[in-house]
Amino acid sequence: MMATMNMIQALNSAMDVMLARDPDVLVFGEDVGFFGGVFRATEGLQKKHGLERCFDTPIAEGGLIGVAVGMGAYGLRPVVEIQFADYIYPAYDQIVSEVARLRYRSAGQFTAPMTIRAPYGGGIFGGQTHSQSPEALFTHVAGLKVVIPSNPHDAKGLLISAIEDDDPVIFLEPKRIYNGPFDGHHDRPISPWAKHPASAVPEDYYTVAIGEAAILRAGEQVTILAYGTMVHVVLAAVEESGLDAEVLDLRTIWPVDIDAIVASVRKTGRCVIVHEATRTSGFGAELTALIQERCFYHLEAPIERVAGWDTPYPHAFEWEYFPGPDRVAAALRRTVDAHG
Amino acid sequence: MTATQRPTVAKATPARQASRPNALSLRIPEPRARPGEMLDFGNLRLSRGSAVERPAIDVQAHEIRDLAYGLIRVLDDDGQAVGPWAPALDTQSLRDGLRWMMLTRAYDERMYRAQRQGKTSFYMKCAGEEAVAVAQALALAPDDMCFPTYRQQGLLIARGYPLVEMMNQVLSNALDPLKGRQLPVLYSSRDYGVFTISGNLGTQFIQAVGWAMASAYKHDRRIAAAWIGDGSTAEGDFHHALTFASVYRAPVVLNVVNNQWAISSFHGIAGGGDSPFASRAIGYGLPALRVDGNDFLAVHAATAWAVERARANLGATLIEHVTYRAEGHSTSDDPSQYRPAGEAAGWPLGDPVARLSAHLVAIGEWSADRHEALRKELLETVRAAGKEAEAVGTLSTGSRPSVRTMFEDVYKDAPWHIREQRQQLGV
């Protein structure tokens, strides 16, 4: 059975399905129990599955990730929510030194098959503590997988894959598009997910494979790599610029779908990378390096990055900071027009 | 020089104070004695064995706050077991405990020498602290899950983990069960219920609580136990553990091994000067026991109480073991540079091996001759295991696991980039 879902409903459905299928799945985090989470992603799960399956934790991110490590060592599959990705830093030692390395350092005796969900990204006037995009802090860590969906269908399928994965997964949710796709035109009316084909979501179990990008638009002139909210900004920019761009939604940013990227860039010879995160040492830097290593002799223009500025995320300058469709379109134009 | 004649370090600048009589001054805690000064154990908070009551296991935490400030002791100066905490341990268990402590010590001495001989990079002894791990291993069930620090090797030894396996790990040789990935002494053995030891201090404390929560969730009977040093109680993980253990009534025994020194920092730098580490539990509503960590019987009794309480679904207990790190932090430091000579020998709570041996003698179950015979036997046991492990190889002989294994276990299945990098190295 298919249903029309927004991202929140799709994520909720993924956890609902997995709580029902696997008694070793637990869902916990700050405010996720009775209240159902500040973004309502866990709404109704405690009532349906029981107090001990979906519960509140103290406000101690390092504590709840540490607890999840112990539960993983016991054999459970914790799904933990960090209320905002901006709050994940107190857990960074547990994630980097423990979660990511348990399998390696114990030679496979102990593993931490957990999913760490965290709303991330800007566009909501959240200021610097509710808008960050810290994905590169996790792609840099050996042993982690990093997944970022861009629509309800992928969100549910990827979250189920993450929960079933035997390795730890950082699952970053672009909160700006929880309720509807956002193309960066903040001055226009908001479109709900119901009008988007990706809001058609199976009510039952299904998966979207981790590690596979999606080609959202085939094109010949330039390849665009994006993920999360930026996918929708990019699609708008392509439409408005009238260029024949190929748009890849990476979906899993690590391990990234290198074959899809290489095939596309070798075809178009040009590439623009778009992310909300700050530019310097952002994930775009890694993508740029990977592409020049593999596609250098196919490139006809410098690889461009469109990213958040290297400042903290400012409250009052949301739209000057946020890489909107105009900035993306300008980068596309420069890249397509470039001639060696 | 006496303690009162110490040079004026870390005092407020006199000139500044004189010019501003009501000015604030910053306290930087210092131990009572540094190298060249008289030993001074005046702040130890000792109590007599019979002075500390043994409450029922279902006592409310607030009713036994005094136990966080007292000191549970069983063995008196004559080697007799006295007081309400004297456990009903049969003599075979006592002799087993003595054997495992002595085996741990003999093992440590051999591996310390192996490091000095260049056979490995690093080693850490637990000399003086053997009672903590060994007595606790005896009080826990064999399948209870342990989350130790690097100084509870006695847990593995008391649980019968093969010495050769331990040595293979320390030597990072071809049979190292951890495939040469971990610093020496950071053991891991799922089969023996010992969690992979982290070099990031404190992380295991909250993980043990999570394991215990999982056990409770699954209606299991097994409990968890965790250890942390006095220094690392300052880490957030310690406080997370107490919070979560309290909130979710986790079946876990939380141990602070207060061996007085965190490398060169005395326990006061972790905040142990104004209030004992055991007292941390009080604010979390958890029962706290402060115990003579060099008294095998007292450690066993306190642990058995906490184990029984946890297994009865009554929740966690924090136990502070007051002991002394008789040697350096590791092979990488020289304790004579930061603490007075003779502090270990002068430690008022004595040596755990000598005290348990004296107890067995006092009850007519042991003798100096038997002690010496056992010492020699264990020396031979360790020597034989050492020969076997070194025959496989040492870090310096280059007999290591296949380099190819370096790329395994980063993920369950190696993604493309790991495969590619392995090929770049040509393995």
Tab-separated table of N, CA, C and O in Angstrom, chain B residues 104-201:
chain	number	residue	atom	x	y	z
B	104	THR	N	49.038	-12.326	38.334
B	104	THR	CA	48.964	-11.012	37.687
B	104	THR	C	50.269	-10.255	37.895
B	104	THR	O	50.826	-9.658	36.973
B	105	ARG	N	50.777	-10.311	39.112
B	105	ARG	CA	52.012	-9.583	39.416
B	105	ARG	C	53.199	-10.167	38.653
B	105	ARG	O	54.024	-9.429	38.097
B	106	ALA	N	53.254	-11.484	38.608
B	106	ALA	CA	54.362	-12.136	37.891
B	106	ALA	C	54.270	-11.830	36.387
B	106	ALA	O	55.281	-11.584	35.717
B	107	TYR	N	53.057	-11.838	35.882
B	107	TYR	CA	52.832	-11.520	34.462
B	107	TYR	C	53.296	-10.095	34.173
B	107	TYR	O	54.023	-9.831	33.205
B	108	ASP	N	52.870	-9.170	35.037
B	108	ASP	CA	53.255	-7.765	34.856
B	108	ASP	C	54.772	-7.611	34.829
B	108	ASP	O	55.320	-6.867	34.017
B	109	GLU	N	55.434	-8.310	35.751
B	109	GLU	CA	56.889	-8.142	35.833
B	109	GLU	C	57.564	-8.636	34.570
B	109	GLU	O	58.483	-8.004	34.052
B	110	ARG	N	57.084	-9.729	34.038
B	110	ARG	CA	57.695	-10.260	32.813
B	110	ARG	C	57.447	-9.309	31.630
B	110	ARG	O	58.344	-9.028	30.844
B	111	MET	N	56.203	-8.805	31.509
B	111	MET	CA	55.886	-7.981	30.346
B	111	MET	C	56.554	-6.605	30.443
B	111	MET	O	56.924	-6.007	29.431
B	112	TYR	N	56.710	-6.129	31.671
B	112	TYR	CA	57.447	-4.874	31.863
B	112	TYR	C	58.890	-5.052	31.368
B	112	TYR	O	59.423	-4.212	30.636
B	113	ARG	N	59.484	-6.179	31.747
B	113	ARG	CA	60.854	-6.465	31.280
B	113	ARG	C	60.899	-6.605	29.765
B	113	ARG	O	61.826	-6.152	29.114
B	114	ALA	N	59.866	-7.243	29.209
B	114	ALA	CA	59.827	-7.424	27.751
B	114	ALA	C	59.854	-6.064	27.052
B	114	ALA	O	60.512	-5.895	26.022
B	115	GLN	N	59.151	-5.099	27.630
B	115	GLN	CA	59.174	-3.758	27.027
B	115	GLN	C	60.568	-3.154	27.151
B	115	GLN	O	61.093	-2.580	26.198
B	116	ARG	N	61.186	-3.324	28.325
B	116	ARG	CA	62.525	-2.772	28.536
B	116	ARG	C	63.548	-3.427	27.603
B	116	ARG	O	64.542	-2.825	27.229
B	117	GLN	N	63.259	-4.679	27.225
B	117	GLN	CA	64.154	-5.394	26.313
B	117	GLN	C	63.855	-5.076	24.849
B	117	GLN	O	64.444	-5.668	23.946
B	118	GLY	N	62.892	-4.190	24.624
B	118	GLY	CA	62.601	-3.782	23.254
B	118	GLY	C	61.686	-4.730	22.501
B	118	GLY	O	61.551	-4.626	21.286
B	119	LYS	N	61.037	-5.630	23.240
B	119	LYS	CA	60.176	-6.590	22.544
B	119	LYS	C	58.796	-6.013	22.228
B	119	LYS	O	58.032	-6.590	21.467
B	120	THR	N	58.460	-4.923	22.894
B	120	THR	CA	57.225	-4.219	22.552
B	120	THR	C	57.403	-2.739	22.881
B	120	THR	O	58.433	-2.329	23.429
B	121	SER	N	56.383	-1.955	22.560
B	121	SER	CA	56.530	-0.505	22.633
B	121	SER	C	56.156	0.075	23.990
B	121	SER	O	56.601	1.170	24.341
B	122	PHE	N	55.355	-0.658	24.756
B	122	PHE	CA	54.657	0.008	25.859
B	122	PHE	C	54.112	-1.059	26.799
B	122	PHE	O	53.735	-2.139	26.374
B	123	TYR	N	54.090	-0.745	28.101
B	123	TYR	CA	53.429	-1.652	29.036
B	123	TYR	C	52.935	-0.877	30.257
B	123	TYR	O	53.453	0.183	30.595
B	124	MET	N	51.904	-1.426	30.902
B	124	MET	CA	51.350	-0.828	32.114
B	124	MET	C	51.132	-1.919	33.158
B	124	MET	O	50.442	-2.898	32.893
B	125	LYS	N	51.734	-1.739	34.331
B	125	LYS	CA	51.537	-2.686	35.429
B	125	LYS	C	50.364	-2.238	36.315
B	125	LYS	O	49.967	-1.071	36.283
B	126	CYS	N	49.890	-3.179	37.107
B	126	CYS	CA	48.843	-2.835	38.083
B	126	CYS	C	49.330	-3.121	39.500
B	126	CYS	O	48.523	-3.348	40.399
B	127	ALA	N	50.650	-3.109	39.686
B	127	ALA	CA	51.234	-3.475	40.986
B	127	ALA	C	50.589	-2.692	42.125
B	127	ALA	O	50.491	-1.467	42.067
B	128	GLY	N	50.161	-3.405	43.135
B	128	GLY	CA	49.524	-2.785	44.294
B	128	GLY	C	48.015	-2.728	44.189
B	128	GLY	O	47.322	-2.499	45.179
B	129	GLU	N	47.490	-2.930	42.979
B	129	GLU	CA	46.040	-2.820	42.755
B	129	GLU	C	45.415	-4.156	42.375
B	129	GLU	O	44.271	-4.200	41.914
B	130	GLU	N	46.146	-5.244	42.579
B	130	GLU	CA	45.676	-6.536	42.082
B	130	GLU	C	44.370	-6.976	42.727
B	130	GLU	O	43.557	-7.683	42.114
B	131	ALA	N	44.153	-6.561	43.988
B	131	ALA	CA	42.949	-7.031	44.694
B	131	ALA	C	41.678	-6.541	44.012
B	131	ALA	O	40.654	-7.235	44.011
B	132	VAL	N	41.741	-5.351	43.435
B	132	VAL	CA	40.534	-4.768	42.853
B	132	VAL	C	39.980	-5.694	41.769
B	132	VAL	O	38.850	-6.173	41.849
B	133	ALA	N	40.785	-5.961	40.750
B	133	ALA	CA	40.277	-6.762	39.632
B	133	ALA	C	40.032	-8.214	40.039
B	133	ALA	O	39.013	-8.806	39.664
B	134	VAL	N	40.944	-8.780	40.807
B	134	VAL	CA	40.840	-10.218	41.096
B	134	VAL	C	39.678	-10.506	42.047
B	134	VAL	O	38.862	-11.407	41.796
B	135	ALA	N	39.561	-9.757	43.104
B	135	ALA	CA	38.453	-10.005	44.039
B	135	ALA	C	37.117	-9.727	43.367
B	135	ALA	O	36.116	-10.404	43.620
B	136	GLN	N	37.104	-8.744	42.488
B	136	GLN	CA	35.841	-8.416	41.818
B	136	GLN	C	35.461	-9.480	40.788
B	136	GLN	O	34.280	-9.785	40.610
B	137	ALA	N	36.469	-10.027	40.119
B	137	ALA	CA	36.182	-11.130	39.187
B	137	ALA	C	35.547	-12.284	39.941
B	137	ALA	O	34.642	-12.963	39.449
B	138	LEU	N	35.997	-12.485	41.180
B	138	LEU	CA	35.470	-13.567	41.997
B	138	LEU	C	34.036	-13.274	42.453
B	138	LEU	O	33.216	-14.183	42.592
B	139	ALA	N	33.720	-12.016	42.659
B	139	ALA	CA	32.387	-11.645	43.144
B	139	ALA	C	31.358	-11.552	42.012
B	139	ALA	O	30.161	-11.693	42.246
B	140	LEU	N	31.834	-11.310	40.799
B	140	LEU	CA	30.943	-11.263	39.646
B	140	LEU	C	30.729	-12.679	39.115
B	140	LEU	O	31.552	-13.572	39.351
B	141	ALA	N	29.632	-12.881	38.381
B	141	ALA	CA	29.455	-14.163	37.686
B	141	ALA	C	30.355	-14.163	36.452
B	141	ALA	O	30.654	-13.091	35.902
B	142	PRO	N	30.776	-15.338	36.011
B	142	PRO	CA	31.719	-15.386	34.882
B	142	PRO	C	31.177	-14.745	33.607
B	142	PRO	O	31.957	-14.294	32.771
B	143	ASP	N	29.855	-14.692	33.456
B	143	ASP	CA	29.309	-14.103	32.229
B	143	ASP	C	28.792	-12.678	32.424
B	143	ASP	O	28.176	-12.107	31.523
B	144	ASP	N	29.040	-12.088	33.578
B	144	ASP	CA	28.773	-10.659	33.725
B	144	ASP	C	29.780	-9.907	32.862
B	144	ASP	O	30.913	-10.335	32.679
B	145	MET	N	29.345	-8.762	32.333
B	145	MET	CA	30.167	-8.057	31.338
B	145	MET	C	31.011	-6.970	31.989
B	145	MET	O	30.485	-6.114	32.696
B	146	CYS	N	32.308	-7.030	31.719
B	146	CYS	CA	33.247	-6.085	32.324
B	146	CYS	C	33.690	-5.020	31.324
B	146	CYS	O	34.031	-5.330	30.182
B	147	PHE	N	33.699	-3.777	31.782
B	147	PHE	CA	34.177	-2.638	30.982
B	147	PHE	C	35.340	-2.003	31.747
B	147	PHE	O	35.172	-0.998	32.433
B	148	PRO	N	36.517	-2.590	31.627
B	148	PRO	CA	37.641	-2.143	32.459
B	148	PRO	C	38.444	-0.996	31.851
B	148	PRO	O	38.255	-0.637	30.691
B	149	THR	N	39.357	-0.457	32.665
B	149	THR	CA	40.419	0.402	32.150
B	149	THR	C	41.599	-0.515	31.824
B	149	THR	O	41.502	-1.739	31.925
B	150	TYR	N	42.707	0.098	31.515
B	150	TYR	CA	43.925	-0.665	31.192
B	150	TYR	C	44.604	-1.249	32.420
B	150	TYR	O	45.641	-1.852	32.298
B	151	ARG	N	44.054	-1.035	33.625
B	151	ARG	CA	44.771	-1.534	34.792
B	151	ARG	C	44.000	-2.627	35.532
B	151	ARG	O	44.211	-2.870	36.703
B	152	GLN	N	43.103	-3.295	34.831
B	152	GLN	CA	42.378	-4.430	35.432
B	152	GLN	C	42.708	-5.728	34.699
B	152	GLN	O	41.833	-6.561	34.442
B	153	GLN	N	43.978	-5.920	34.358
B	153	GLN	CA	44.365	-7.169	33.703
B	153	GLN	C	44.040	-8.381	34.568
B	153	GLN	O	43.891	-9.489	34.058
B	154	GLY	N	43.915	-8.153	35.872
B	154	GLY	CA	43.563	-9.242	36.787
B	154	GLY	C	42.210	-9.861	36.469
B	154	GLY	O	41.957	-11.022	36.803
B	155	LEU	N	41.321	-9.104	35.830
B	155	LEU	CA	40.018	-9.662	35.438
B	155	LEU	C	40.214	-10.807	34.448
B	155	LEU	O	39.623	-11.883	34.582
B	156	LEU	N	41.019	-10.555	33.436
B	156	LEU	CA	41.253	-11.583	32.415
B	156	LEU	C	41.950	-12.786	33.036
B	156	LEU	O	41.611	-13.937	32.753
B	157	ILE	N	42.929	-12.508	33.893
B	157	ILE	CA	43.697	-13.605	34.493
B	157	ILE	C	42.806	-14.436	35.412
B	157	ILE	O	42.804	-15.660	35.363
B	158	ALA	N	41.991	-13.769	36.211
B	158	ALA	CA	41.116	-14.506	37.124
B	158	ALA	C	40.025	-15.272	36.378
B	158	ALA	O	39.508	-16.274	36.865
B	159	ARG	N	39.666	-14.796	35.193
B	159	ARG	CA	38.651	-15.502	34.413
B	159	ARG	C	39.258	-16.605	33.543
B	159	ARG	O	38.536	-17.262	32.791
B	160	GLY	N	40.554	-16.757	33.641
B	160	GLY	CA	41.185	-17.880	32.959
B	160	GLY	C	41.547	-17.640	31.509
B	160	GLY	O	41.824	-18.573	30.756
B	161	TYR	N	41.575	-16.354	31.108
B	161	TYR	CA	42.006	-16.044	29.739
B	161	TYR	C	43.474	-16.462	29.607
B	161	TYR	O	44.286	-16.159	30.481
B	162	PRO	N	43.830	-17.145	28.535
B	162	PRO	CA	45.202	-17.672	28.451
B	162	PRO	C	46.264	-16.563	28.467
B	162	PRO	O	46.155	-15.573	27.748
B	163	LEU	N	47.276	-16.753	29.297
B	163	LEU	CA	48.361	-15.779	29.376
B	163	LEU	C	49.024	-15.570	28.022
B	163	LEU	O	49.433	-14.462	27.680
B	164	VAL	N	49.141	-16.638	27.259
B	164	VAL	CA	49.814	-16.532	25.961
B	164	VAL	C	49.052	-15.575	25.034
B	164	VAL	O	49.658	-14.793	24.305
B	165	GLU	N	47.721	-15.628	25.111
B	165	GLU	CA	46.912	-14.708	24.291
B	165	GLU	C	47.176	-13.259	24.694
B	165	GLU	O	47.284	-12.369	23.848
B	166	MET	N	47.236	-13.044	26.016
B	166	MET	CA	47.522	-11.688	26.502
B	166	MET	C	48.883	-11.230	25.990
B	166	MET	O	49.060	-10.103	25.537
B	167	MET	N	49.834	-12.129	26.074
B	167	MET	CA	51.198	-11.773	25.641
B	167	MET	C	51.249	-11.523	24.140
B	167	MET	O	51.939	-10.601	23.688
B	168	ASN	N	50.521	-12.339	23.382
B	168	ASN	CA	50.493	-12.121	21.935
B	168	ASN	C	49.972	-10.719	21.619
B	168	ASN	O	50.434	-10.068	20.684
B	169	GLN	N	48.998	-10.268	22.418
B	169	GLN	CA	48.470	-8.913	22.199
B	169	GLN	C	49.540	-7.876	22.531
B	169	GLN	O	49.786	-6.954	21.751
B	170	VAL	N	50.187	-8.055	23.675
B	170	VAL	CA	51.184	-7.069	24.105
B	170	VAL	C	52.359	-7.018	23.114
B	170	VAL	O	52.907	-5.954	22.843
B	171	LEU	N	52.693	-8.157	22.569
B	171	LEU	CA	53.835	-8.224	21.647
B	171	LEU	C	53.438	-7.889	20.208
B	171	LEU	O	54.298	-7.799	19.330
B	172	SER	N	52.137	-7.709	19.960
B	172	SER	CA	51.627	-7.431	18.595
B	172	SER	C	52.201	-8.419	17.582
B	172	SER	O	52.604	-8.038	16.481
B	173	ASN	N	52.218	-9.687	17.944
B	173	ASN	CA	52.808	-10.675	17.038
B	173	ASN	C	51.751	-11.274	16.114
B	173	ASN	O	50.593	-10.843	16.094
B	174	ALA	N	52.161	-12.258	15.355
B	174	ALA	CA	51.280	-12.808	14.311
B	174	ALA	C	50.004	-13.417	14.883
B	174	ALA	O	49.009	-13.553	14.166
B	175	LEU	N	50.015	-13.798	16.149
B	175	LEU	CA	48.813	-14.393	16.756
B	175	LEU	C	48.081	-13.408	17.673
B	175	LEU	O	47.205	-13.810	18.443
B	176	ASP	N	48.447	-12.149	17.599
B	176	ASP	CA	47.731	-11.144	18.384
B	176	ASP	C	46.241	-11.215	18.047
B	176	ASP	O	45.858	-11.015	16.891
B	177	PRO	N	45.388	-11.511	19.033
B	177	PRO	CA	43.960	-11.625	18.731
B	177	PRO	C	43.371	-10.320	18.203
B	177	PRO	O	42.326	-10.333	17.558
B	178	LEU	N	44.039	-9.201	18.452
B	178	LEU	CA	43.553	-7.915	17.954
B	178	LEU	C	44.339	-7.452	16.726
B	178	LEU	O	44.286	-6.289	16.338
B	179	LYS	N	45.081	-8.386	16.123
B	179	LYS	CA	45.707	-8.174	14.809
B	179	LYS	C	46.626	-6.956	14.743
B	179	LYS	O	46.680	-6.258	13.718
B	180	GLY	N	47.286	-6.691	15.853
B	180	GLY	CA	48.273	-5.609	15.824
B	180	GLY	C	47.687	-4.215	15.751
B	180	GLY	O	48.390	-3.264	15.427
B	181	ARG	N	46.412	-4.079	16.073
B	181	ARG	CA	45.763	-2.774	15.904
B	181	ARG	C	45.773	-1.927	17.165
B	181	ARG	O	45.586	-0.723	17.099
B	182	GLN	N	45.932	-2.570	18.296
B	182	GLN	CA	45.796	-1.852	19.559
B	182	GLN	C	47.129	-1.740	20.284
B	182	GLN	O	47.958	-2.650	20.238
B	183	LEU	N	47.276	-0.629	20.976
B	183	LEU	CA	48.414	-0.448	21.859
B	183	LEU	C	48.455	-1.620	22.851
B	183	LEU	O	47.407	-2.101	23.275
B	184	PRO	N	49.661	-2.062	23.236
B	184	PRO	CA	49.744	-3.128	24.235
B	184	PRO	C	48.902	-2.830	25.482
B	184	PRO	O	48.813	-1.663	25.892
B	185	VAL	N	48.325	-3.846	26.025
B	185	VAL	CA	47.461	-3.923	27.226
B	185	VAL	C	46.009	-3.490	26.984
B	185	VAL	O	45.184	-3.638	27.877
B	186	LEU	N	45.699	-2.995	25.795
B	186	LEU	CA	44.295	-2.636	25.530
B	186	LEU	C	43.583	-3.873	24.966
B	186	LEU	O	43.175	-3.932	23.816
B	187	TYR	N	43.446	-4.852	25.849
B	187	TYR	CA	42.892	-6.155	25.478
B	187	TYR	C	41.419	-6.061	25.103
B	187	TYR	O	40.737	-5.076	25.395
B	188	SER	N	40.916	-7.141	24.525
B	188	SER	CA	39.490	-7.304	24.279
B	188	SER	C	39.214	-8.796	24.218
B	188	SER	O	39.955	-9.536	23.570
B	189	SER	N	38.185	-9.236	24.925
B	189	SER	CA	37.797	-10.636	24.785
B	189	SER	C	36.306	-10.792	25.031
B	189	SER	O	35.841	-10.798	26.168
B	190	ARG	N	35.584	-10.876	23.938
B	190	ARG	CA	34.143	-11.088	24.063
B	190	ARG	C	33.849	-12.401	24.780
B	190	ARG	O	32.954	-12.480	25.623
B	191	ASP	N	34.614	-13.433	24.458
B	191	ASP	CA	34.364	-14.754	25.052
B	191	ASP	C	34.536	-14.743	26.569
B	191	ASP	O	33.903	-15.527	27.269
B	192	TYR	N	35.420	-13.903	27.067
B	192	TYR	CA	35.661	-13.851	28.509
B	192	TYR	C	34.955	-12.664	29.164
B	192	TYR	O	35.221	-12.330	30.324
B	193	GLY	N	34.063	-12.026	28.409
B	193	GLY	CA	33.260	-10.949	28.991
B	193	GLY	C	34.053	-9.717	29.354
B	193	GLY	O	33.768	-9.062	30.363
B	194	VAL	N	35.045	-9.391	28.537
B	194	VAL	CA	35.833	-8.179	28.776
B	194	VAL	C	35.763	-7.309	27.526
B	194	VAL	O	36.204	-7.718	26.450
B	195	PHE	N	35.202	-6.126	27.701
B	195	PHE	CA	34.988	-5.204	26.583
B	195	PHE	C	36.318	-4.638	26.096
B	195	PHE	O	37.249	-4.475	26.881
B	196	THR	N	36.362	-4.323	24.819
B	196	THR	CA	37.562	-3.743	24.211
B	196	THR	C	37.971	-2.469	24.959
B	196	THR	O	37.191	-1.525	25.064
B	197	ILE	N	39.195	-2.483	25.475
B	197	ILE	CA	39.647	-1.382	26.338
B	197	ILE	C	40.047	-0.192	25.481
B	197	ILE	O	40.726	-0.333	24.471
B	198	SER	N	39.597	0.979	25.908
B	198	SER	CA	39.855	2.207	25.154
B	198	SER	C	41.010	2.976	25.764
B	198	SER	O	41.181	3.001	26.987
B	199	GLY	N	41.772	3.623	24.911
B	199	GLY	CA	42.795	4.535	25.407
B	199	GLY	C	42.228	5.923	25.698
B	199	GLY	O	42.911	6.764	26.266
B	200	ASN	N	40.981	6.159	25.295
B	200	ASN	CA	40.306	7.417	25.624
B	200	ASN	C	39.644	7.249	26.981
B	200	ASN	O	38.640	6.568	27.095
B	201	LEU	N	40.185	7.853	27.978
B	201	LEU	CA	39.779	7.517	29.337
B	201	LEU	C	38.320	7.844	29.619
B	201	LEU	O	37.829	8.909	29.266
